[in-house]
Every structure is written in structure tokens, then in C-alpha cells.
Short mmCIF file of C-alpha atoms (C1' of nucleotides) in Angstrom, two decimals:
data_model
loop_
_atom_site.label_atom_id
_atom_site.label_comp_id
_atom_site.label_asym_id
_atom_site.label_seq_id
_atom_site.Cartn_x
_atom_site.Cartn_y
_atom_site.Cartn_z
CA UNK T 1 87.16 101.86 75.76
CA UNK T 2 89.68 102.24 78.44
CA UNK T 3 89.66 105.19 80.73
CA UNK T 4 92.11 106.23 83.13
CA UNK T 5 91.86 103.24 85.42
CA UNK T 6 92.06 100.73 82.71
CA UNK T 7 95.12 102.46 81.04
CA UNK T 8 96.86 102.84 84.66
CA UNK T 9 96.31 99.00 85.11
CA UNK T 10 97.83 98.18 81.75
CA UNK T 11 100.63 100.58 82.11
CA UNK T 12 101.43 99.14 85.70
CA UNK T 13 101.39 95.51 84.61
CA UNK T 14 103.61 96.16 81.50
CA UNK T 15 106.03 98.06 83.47
CA UNK T 16 106.78 94.98 85.61
CA UNK T 17 107.42 92.65 82.68
CA UNK T 18 108.79 95.10 80.08
CA UNK T 19 111.10 97.57 81.94
CA UNK T 20 114.75 97.32 80.63
CA UNK T 21 113.85 94.77 77.93
CA UNK T 22 114.97 95.20 74.44
CA UNK T 23 112.53 95.56 71.39
CA UNK T 24 113.97 92.96 69.06
CA UNK T 25 111.52 93.57 66.20
CA UNK T 26 107.94 94.88 65.55
CA UNK T 27 105.36 94.24 62.90
CA UNK T 28 102.62 96.76 62.27
CA UNK T 29 99.74 95.19 60.29
CA UNK T 30 97.45 97.97 60.15
CA UNK T 31 98.57 100.68 57.57
CA UNK T 32 96.80 103.30 59.79
CA UNK T 33 99.26 102.53 62.54
CA UNK T 34 102.42 103.00 60.44
CA UNK T 35 103.17 106.48 61.41
CA UNK T 36 106.77 105.94 61.74
CA UNK T 37 109.50 103.69 60.50
CA UNK T 38 109.83 100.32 62.41
CA UNK T 39 113.53 100.80 62.00
CA UNK T 40 113.52 103.62 64.49
CA UNK T 41 112.49 101.48 67.23
CA UNK T 42 114.11 98.21 66.33
CA UNK T 43 116.74 97.08 68.88
CA UNK T 44 115.82 99.93 71.21
CA UNK T 45 115.90 99.38 74.92
CA UNK T 46 112.49 100.11 76.63
CA UNK T 47 113.41 102.05 79.85
CA UNK T 48 109.84 102.25 81.12
CA UNK T 49 106.21 102.09 80.81
CA UNK T 50 103.97 104.78 81.96
CA UNK T 51 100.48 106.23 81.72
CA UNK T 52 99.89 109.60 80.22
CA UNK T 53 96.29 110.70 80.44
CA UNK T 54 94.52 107.90 78.62
CA UNK T 55 97.42 106.82 76.79
CA UNK T 56 100.19 104.16 77.45
CA UNK T 57 103.61 105.67 77.02
CA UNK T 58 106.44 103.35 76.12
CA UNK T 59 109.75 105.14 76.87
CA UNK T 60 112.63 103.98 74.86
CA UNK T 61 116.29 104.87 75.05
CA UNK T 62 117.48 107.87 72.97
CA UNK T 63 114.51 109.99 73.73
CA UNK T 64 111.99 107.91 71.75
CA UNK T 65 108.58 108.06 73.24
CA UNK T 66 105.70 105.77 71.86
CA UNK T 67 102.28 106.90 72.64
CA UNK T 68 99.52 104.33 72.35
CA UNK T 69 95.95 105.31 72.54
CA UNK T 70 93.58 102.44 72.90
CA UNK T 71 90.44 104.55 72.12
CA UNK T 72 87.23 102.27 72.34
CA UNK T 73 88.48 98.67 71.72
CA UNK T 74 92.24 98.61 71.89
CA UNK T 75 94.07 96.16 73.94
CA UNK T 76 97.60 95.64 74.85
CA UNK T 77 98.28 91.92 75.66
CA UNK T 78 101.43 90.45 76.96
CA UNK T 79 102.49 86.81 76.30
CA UNK T 80 105.66 85.91 77.86
CA UNK T 81 108.21 83.60 76.28
CA UNK T 82 111.42 83.80 74.41
CA UNK T 83 109.99 82.24 71.36
CA UNK T 84 108.69 84.55 68.90
CA UNK T 85 104.93 84.14 68.49
CA UNK T 86 103.06 85.80 65.60
CA UNK T 87 99.52 86.62 65.11
CA UNK T 88 98.93 83.55 63.07
CA UNK T 89 100.25 81.14 65.69
CA UNK T 90 98.26 82.97 68.34
CA UNK T 91 95.27 81.06 67.20
CA UNK T 92 96.71 78.31 69.45
CA UNK T 93 95.78 80.65 72.33
CA UNK T 94 96.53 79.29 75.68
CA UNK T 95 95.45 80.20 79.29
CA UNK T 96 93.26 82.96 79.94
CA UNK T 97 94.33 85.30 77.28
CA UNK T 98 91.59 86.29 75.18
CA UNK T 99 93.18 87.41 71.90
CA UNK T 100 91.12 87.93 68.80
CA UNK T 101 93.65 87.02 66.03
CA UNK T 102 91.80 88.85 63.38
CA UNK T 103 92.11 92.20 65.25
CA UNK T 104 95.80 92.13 66.04
CA UNK T 105 97.00 95.33 64.31
CA UNK T 106 100.66 95.33 65.75
CA UNK T 107 102.98 93.10 67.40
CA UNK T 108 106.24 94.16 69.34
CA UNK T 109 108.80 91.26 69.91
CA UNK T 110 110.81 91.72 72.93
CA UNK T 111 113.49 89.46 74.19
CA UNK T 112 111.27 87.98 76.99
CA UNK T 113 107.96 88.06 75.11
CA UNK T 114 105.45 89.53 72.70
CA UNK T 115 103.13 92.57 73.20
CA UNK T 116 100.19 92.41 71.02
CA UNK T 117 98.20 95.56 69.99
CA UNK T 118 94.56 94.38 69.31
CA UNK T 119 91.82 96.70 68.17
CA UNK T 120 88.55 95.51 66.82
CA UNK T 121 87.39 98.87 65.81
CA UNK T 122 90.70 100.47 64.66
CA UNK T 123 90.34 103.79 66.40
CA UNK T 124 93.42 103.22 68.29
CA UNK T 125 96.41 105.46 67.37
CA UNK T 126 100.23 105.45 67.62
CA UNK T 127 102.48 108.37 67.85
CA UNK T 128 106.07 108.53 68.20
CA UNK T 129 107.62 111.68 70.01
CA UNK T 130 111.28 112.53 70.12
CA UNK T 131 110.84 114.36 73.46
CA UNK T 132 108.75 113.91 76.50
CA UNK T 133 105.56 116.00 76.06
CA UNK T 134 103.18 116.42 78.91
CA UNK T 135 99.80 117.86 77.91
CA UNK T 136 98.43 121.07 79.57
CA UNK T 137 95.95 119.19 81.61
CA UNK T 138 95.46 117.94 85.19
CA UNK T 139 95.63 114.36 85.90
CA UNK T 140 92.94 113.71 88.71
CA UNK T 141 95.03 111.00 90.41
CA UNK T 142 98.00 113.47 91.36
CA UNK T 143 98.23 116.03 94.13
CA UNK T 144 97.81 118.82 91.55
CA UNK T 145 94.02 118.00 91.40
CA UNK T 146 92.71 120.09 94.33
CA UNK T 147 89.29 121.47 95.04
CA UNK T 148 90.70 124.87 94.23
CA UNK T 149 92.01 123.80 90.83
CA UNK T 150 88.77 122.09 89.86
CA UNK T 151 86.85 125.34 90.92
CA UNK T 152 89.10 127.42 88.47
CA UNK T 153 88.75 124.75 85.81
CA UNK T 154 84.83 124.86 85.68
CA UNK T 155 84.69 128.39 86.10
CA UNK T 156 82.51 130.18 83.51
CA UNK T 157 81.90 127.00 81.57
CA UNK T 158 78.29 126.57 80.26
CA UNK T 159 78.94 123.13 79.21
CA UNK T 160 76.78 120.45 80.75
CA UNK T 161 78.77 118.76 83.63
CA UNK T 162 78.59 115.48 82.21
CA UNK T 163 80.14 116.45 78.82
CA UNK T 164 82.53 118.67 80.63
CA UNK T 165 83.86 115.69 82.37
CA UNK T 166 84.58 113.97 79.10
CA UNK T 167 86.82 116.67 77.90
CA UNK T 168 90.59 115.78 77.97
CA UNK T 169 91.92 119.34 77.80
CA UNK T 170 91.16 120.42 81.26
CA UNK T 171 90.82 117.16 83.39
CA UNK T 172 92.34 114.07 81.74
CA UNK T 173 91.14 110.37 82.15
CA UNK T 174 87.48 110.38 82.77
CA UNK T 175 85.30 108.87 80.14
CA UNK T 176 81.74 107.75 79.59
CA UNK T 177 81.34 105.23 82.38
CA UNK T 178 83.20 107.05 85.23
CA UNK T 179 81.54 110.39 84.29
CA UNK T 180 78.11 108.91 85.27
CA UNK T 181 79.48 107.30 88.23
CA UNK T 182 81.27 110.37 89.54
CA UNK T 183 77.90 112.43 89.14
CA UNK T 184 75.89 109.84 90.76
CA UNK T 185 78.15 109.73 93.80
CA UNK T 186 78.47 113.59 93.89
CA UNK T 187 74.50 114.03 93.62
CA UNK T 188 74.84 116.30 90.76
CA UNK T 189 72.42 116.12 87.87
CA UNK T 190 74.17 115.63 84.49
CA UNK T 191 72.22 118.45 82.91
CA UNK T 192 73.74 121.10 85.30
CA UNK T 193 76.29 123.41 83.58
CA UNK T 194 79.76 123.07 84.90
CA UNK T 195 80.04 126.75 85.86
CA UNK T 196 76.90 126.79 87.77
CA UNK T 197 78.18 124.21 90.41
CA UNK T 198 78.19 125.51 93.98
CA UNK T 199 81.15 125.17 96.18
CA UNK T 200 79.66 122.18 97.96
CA UNK T 201 78.99 120.45 94.74
CA UNK T 202 82.48 121.08 93.38
CA UNK T 203 83.84 119.63 96.59
CA UNK T 204 81.62 116.70 96.00
CA UNK T 205 82.69 116.15 92.40
CA UNK T 206 86.26 116.38 93.33
CA UNK T 207 86.10 113.80 96.07
CA UNK T 208 83.93 111.60 94.05
CA UNK T 209 86.26 111.73 91.29
CA UNK T 210 89.22 110.64 93.59
CA UNK T 211 87.32 108.00 95.22
CA UNK T 212 85.97 106.26 92.04
CA UNK T 213 89.12 106.36 90.06
CA UNK T 214 91.20 105.04 92.88
CA UNK T 215 88.85 102.43 93.73
CA UNK T 216 88.54 101.44 89.92
CA UNK T 217 92.45 101.24 89.77
CA UNK T 218 92.49 99.08 92.72
CA UNK T 219 90.22 96.68 91.09
CA UNK T 220 92.04 96.73 87.71
CA UNK T 221 89.27 98.83 85.95
CA UNK T 222 85.86 97.98 84.54
CA UNK T 223 85.10 95.51 82.08
CA UNK T 224 81.77 96.50 80.35
CA UNK T 225 82.48 94.48 77.18
CA UNK T 226 85.95 94.71 75.35
CA UNK T 227 88.37 95.70 78.07
CA UNK T 228 90.93 93.32 79.08
CA UNK T 229 94.17 94.11 81.04
CA UNK T 230 97.70 93.01 79.57
CA UNK T 231 97.08 89.55 80.89
CA UNK T 232 93.75 89.11 79.03
CA UNK T 233 91.92 89.39 82.27
CA UNK T 234 88.82 91.43 83.01
CA UNK T 235 88.62 94.25 85.58
CA UNK T 236 86.23 94.17 88.62
CA UNK T 237 84.96 97.47 89.08
CA UNK T 238 81.91 96.52 87.11
CA UNK T 239 80.42 94.84 90.34
CA UNK T 240 80.45 98.42 91.89
CA UNK T 241 78.89 100.50 89.18
CA UNK T 242 75.99 102.38 90.67
CA UNK T 243 74.27 103.78 87.46
CA UNK T 244 76.22 102.97 84.30
CA UNK T 245 74.36 100.37 82.09
CA UNK T 246 71.76 99.95 84.70
CA UNK T 247 68.81 101.52 82.84
CA UNK T 248 65.42 100.70 84.64
CA UNK T 249 67.05 99.02 87.45
CA UNK T 250 66.74 100.19 90.99
CA UNK T 251 69.02 102.87 92.29
CA UNK T 252 71.05 101.36 94.87
CA UNK T 253 70.41 104.26 97.21
CA UNK T 254 66.70 105.33 96.78
CA UNK T 255 65.20 102.29 94.76
CA UNK T 256 64.08 104.64 92.02
CA UNK T 257 64.54 103.62 88.53
CA UNK T 258 67.92 104.53 86.87
CA UNK T 259 67.38 106.40 83.74
CA UNK T 260 69.29 106.82 80.56
CA UNK T 261 69.69 109.96 78.51
CA UNK T 262 71.58 110.89 75.47
CA UNK T 263 74.04 113.75 75.86
CA UNK T 264 76.20 114.50 72.77
CA UNK T 265 75.45 111.07 71.37
CA UNK T 266 76.63 109.27 74.33
CA UNK T 267 74.61 107.70 77.01
CA UNK T 268 74.41 109.13 80.54
CA UNK T 269 72.91 107.15 83.29
CA UNK T 270 71.65 108.74 86.49
CA UNK T 271 69.12 108.69 89.25
CA UNK T 272 66.67 111.69 89.18
CA UNK T 273 65.81 111.47 92.70
CA UNK T 274 69.51 111.29 94.08
CA UNK T 275 70.88 113.73 91.49
CA UNK T 276 69.23 117.25 91.67
"C1'" DA V 1 85.54 131.28 71.65
"C1'" DT V 2 82.64 127.72 72.70
"C1'" DT V 3 79.50 124.24 71.28
"C1'" DA V 4 76.87 120.58 68.49
"C1'" DT V 5 77.25 117.11 64.60
"C1'" DA V 6 79.51 113.81 61.64
"C1'" DT V 7 82.99 110.71 60.98
"C1'" DC V 8 86.62 107.28 61.79
"C1'" DC V 9 85.65 101.35 62.24
"C1'" DT V 10 83.88 96.44 63.45
"C1'" DG V 11 80.74 93.55 65.51
"C1'" DA V 12 76.96 92.33 68.65
"C1'" DT V 13 72.25 92.67 69.42
"C1'" DC V 14 67.35 93.78 68.54
"C1'" DG V 15 63.09 94.25 66.15
"C1'" DC V 16 60.41 93.11 62.17
"C1'" DT M 1 67.47 83.12 58.79
"C1'" DG M 2 67.97 87.39 57.14
"C1'" DC M 3 68.28 92.34 56.93
"C1'" DG M 4 68.52 96.99 58.50
"C1'" DA M 5 68.89 100.08 62.41
"C1'" DT M 6 71.18 100.96 66.46
"C1'" DC M 7 74.83 100.95 69.86
"C1'" DA M 8 79.55 100.47 71.83
"C1'" DG M 9 85.25 102.56 78.08
"C1'" DG M 10 87.17 107.93 72.37
"C1'" DA M 11 88.44 112.05 70.16
"C1'" DT M 12 88.66 115.18 66.32
"C1'" DA M 13 87.79 117.82 62.17
"C1'" DT M 14 84.33 120.52 60.63
"C1'" DA M 15 80.02 123.35 60.95
"C1'" DA M 16 76.97 126.43 63.36
#
DNA sequence: ATTATATCCTGATCGC
DNA sequence: TGCGATCAGGATATAA
């Protein structure tokens, strides 16, 4: 579900409310997520909340790093309040928070509120690290991401550029929605092999990536169906999608029909006239 | 060493 | 109304 802009939104919002709070208790309902002892984190101080690739990173005192990957339908929803609320009483949901009690997989009770991890499809993962580990990838929102670096990364790759953009070992953070959007903005056909891109095209992919991701972050991400931020609110970037989920609709640039193809069992949307 | 495919899950939607 | 097939912001283990 969430790609870089969505995870960035959640991490930023949680950072505001959770920084320096104490994790009083936690309950993990889904056994798939019980990959560490609750005792390890109980009563630990949360120092900060960050994004690492597509993961939300909760940094606790004593060098404890909880990595939460939301995968397709994971949500982290914050409900402020001193009183402990659990998944049964959340049925009395209030305000705009759109929690699905059935899908609550874990609850983190802080002294100023509760953080719910909700995940319909149960693809989300927890991992507890005892040191700060940074992947060997480039984050496209950092200054490390330059045209030269991108050129090096795609060099010699025979993989189709759409599928290449989805890999997380080179460039981290792009998912199925933004991959289509980036290629449309770049004017590059999704079938093109990554290594065959010309200088100009790499430049376009580079600037389109930065533009799209930054704009999506500014708009709190894209809500296509499940995505909600930590306050249970939808994103707003879906209003600006040029091709994703717009099959048979008119291309916003040339009025041709947007088409949808399958690449590695994922749909890719593009305009055959605008993307050579 | 890369690259396709199958798999993990639940729920919504569509065609018959 | 019901039922099966298909699809969904992801990533990985396995096969080719």
C-alpha cells in the first residue's frame, strides 16, 4: 500500500506526537508479528520516529529500533488520550479515524495515547534491530540522488524500466502508483529496458521522480483505497494522478486513451502517444 | 547473476 | 442471492 510519500507522511505525523514519550505497554494480537518479546520494549522511551525506505522506524532508548513495514494494507493510527483504549473499545470510534477493529494486529500504549497497527491483509512486518542499520540503497528524496547516481544505477540493466523502478535494492521508496506516474511525466515507455535509457531520458526520470515524490509528500500521499495517515485521514495526491487507475480515460496531455498493461503481475498505466 | 513465477492474506467487485 | 474468478500503494523465496 504505502509508498515513500505515504510512509513519510505517517512518520512525520507520529514524530510530532510520539517523540520522547514512553511506551507503557504493548499488545501484539497477530502471532506473525510476534518476532520479539514485548518485554524488550516495555517502558522504553521513544526517542524519535523516522522513515527508512518504505518502513516506519521507531527509535527507542538503549539502541532499540523497531522497523514497521506496512506492505499493502498496513496502517498506523494514532489516538491521543491518557486513557488506555483497546481494540474492543475502539468500536466506539470517534472523529474521522477510520479504524477497522477486526484488522487491528497490534497496539502500542504510550503515556499520551495509543498507536494502533491495523492491517487487513496481514502482509505487514515488524523487525527489531539492536543497532541502526541503513540499507545499501539511495533514497530519492535525499541529495545523494543525482542524475549521475541514477545513471550509474540503471547502467547495463536489461530490466524493463517500470519493474526496475519497483526494486528496493537500488532506489528505495517507489511503488506501483508512483512508478507509472514518474514514467508518464518522463515521457518514457514502461517497456524500455533501464540500461537503454538515453542521457536525456535519465535526466527526465530523475527530475520527474523528485517532482512527483515531493508533491505527493506535500499532499500527504495518495489514497487509492486503503491508505490513511496516522490521523485516519486520506491523502490528496490522487487528484493529480495522470495515468494510474485511469484506464480508458483521456490522457490529460494528448487526449488519447490511457492504457493498462501487466508487467510482472502488476498493472502499469501509461499513454502510448506521450511515452515513446 | 539476473529475471519470471508463486506465495503470503483478506475483502471488494464483477460477470454469470 | 450466490459463487467463483480476479484484483489490490509489497516483497521474498524459489525456479528457470
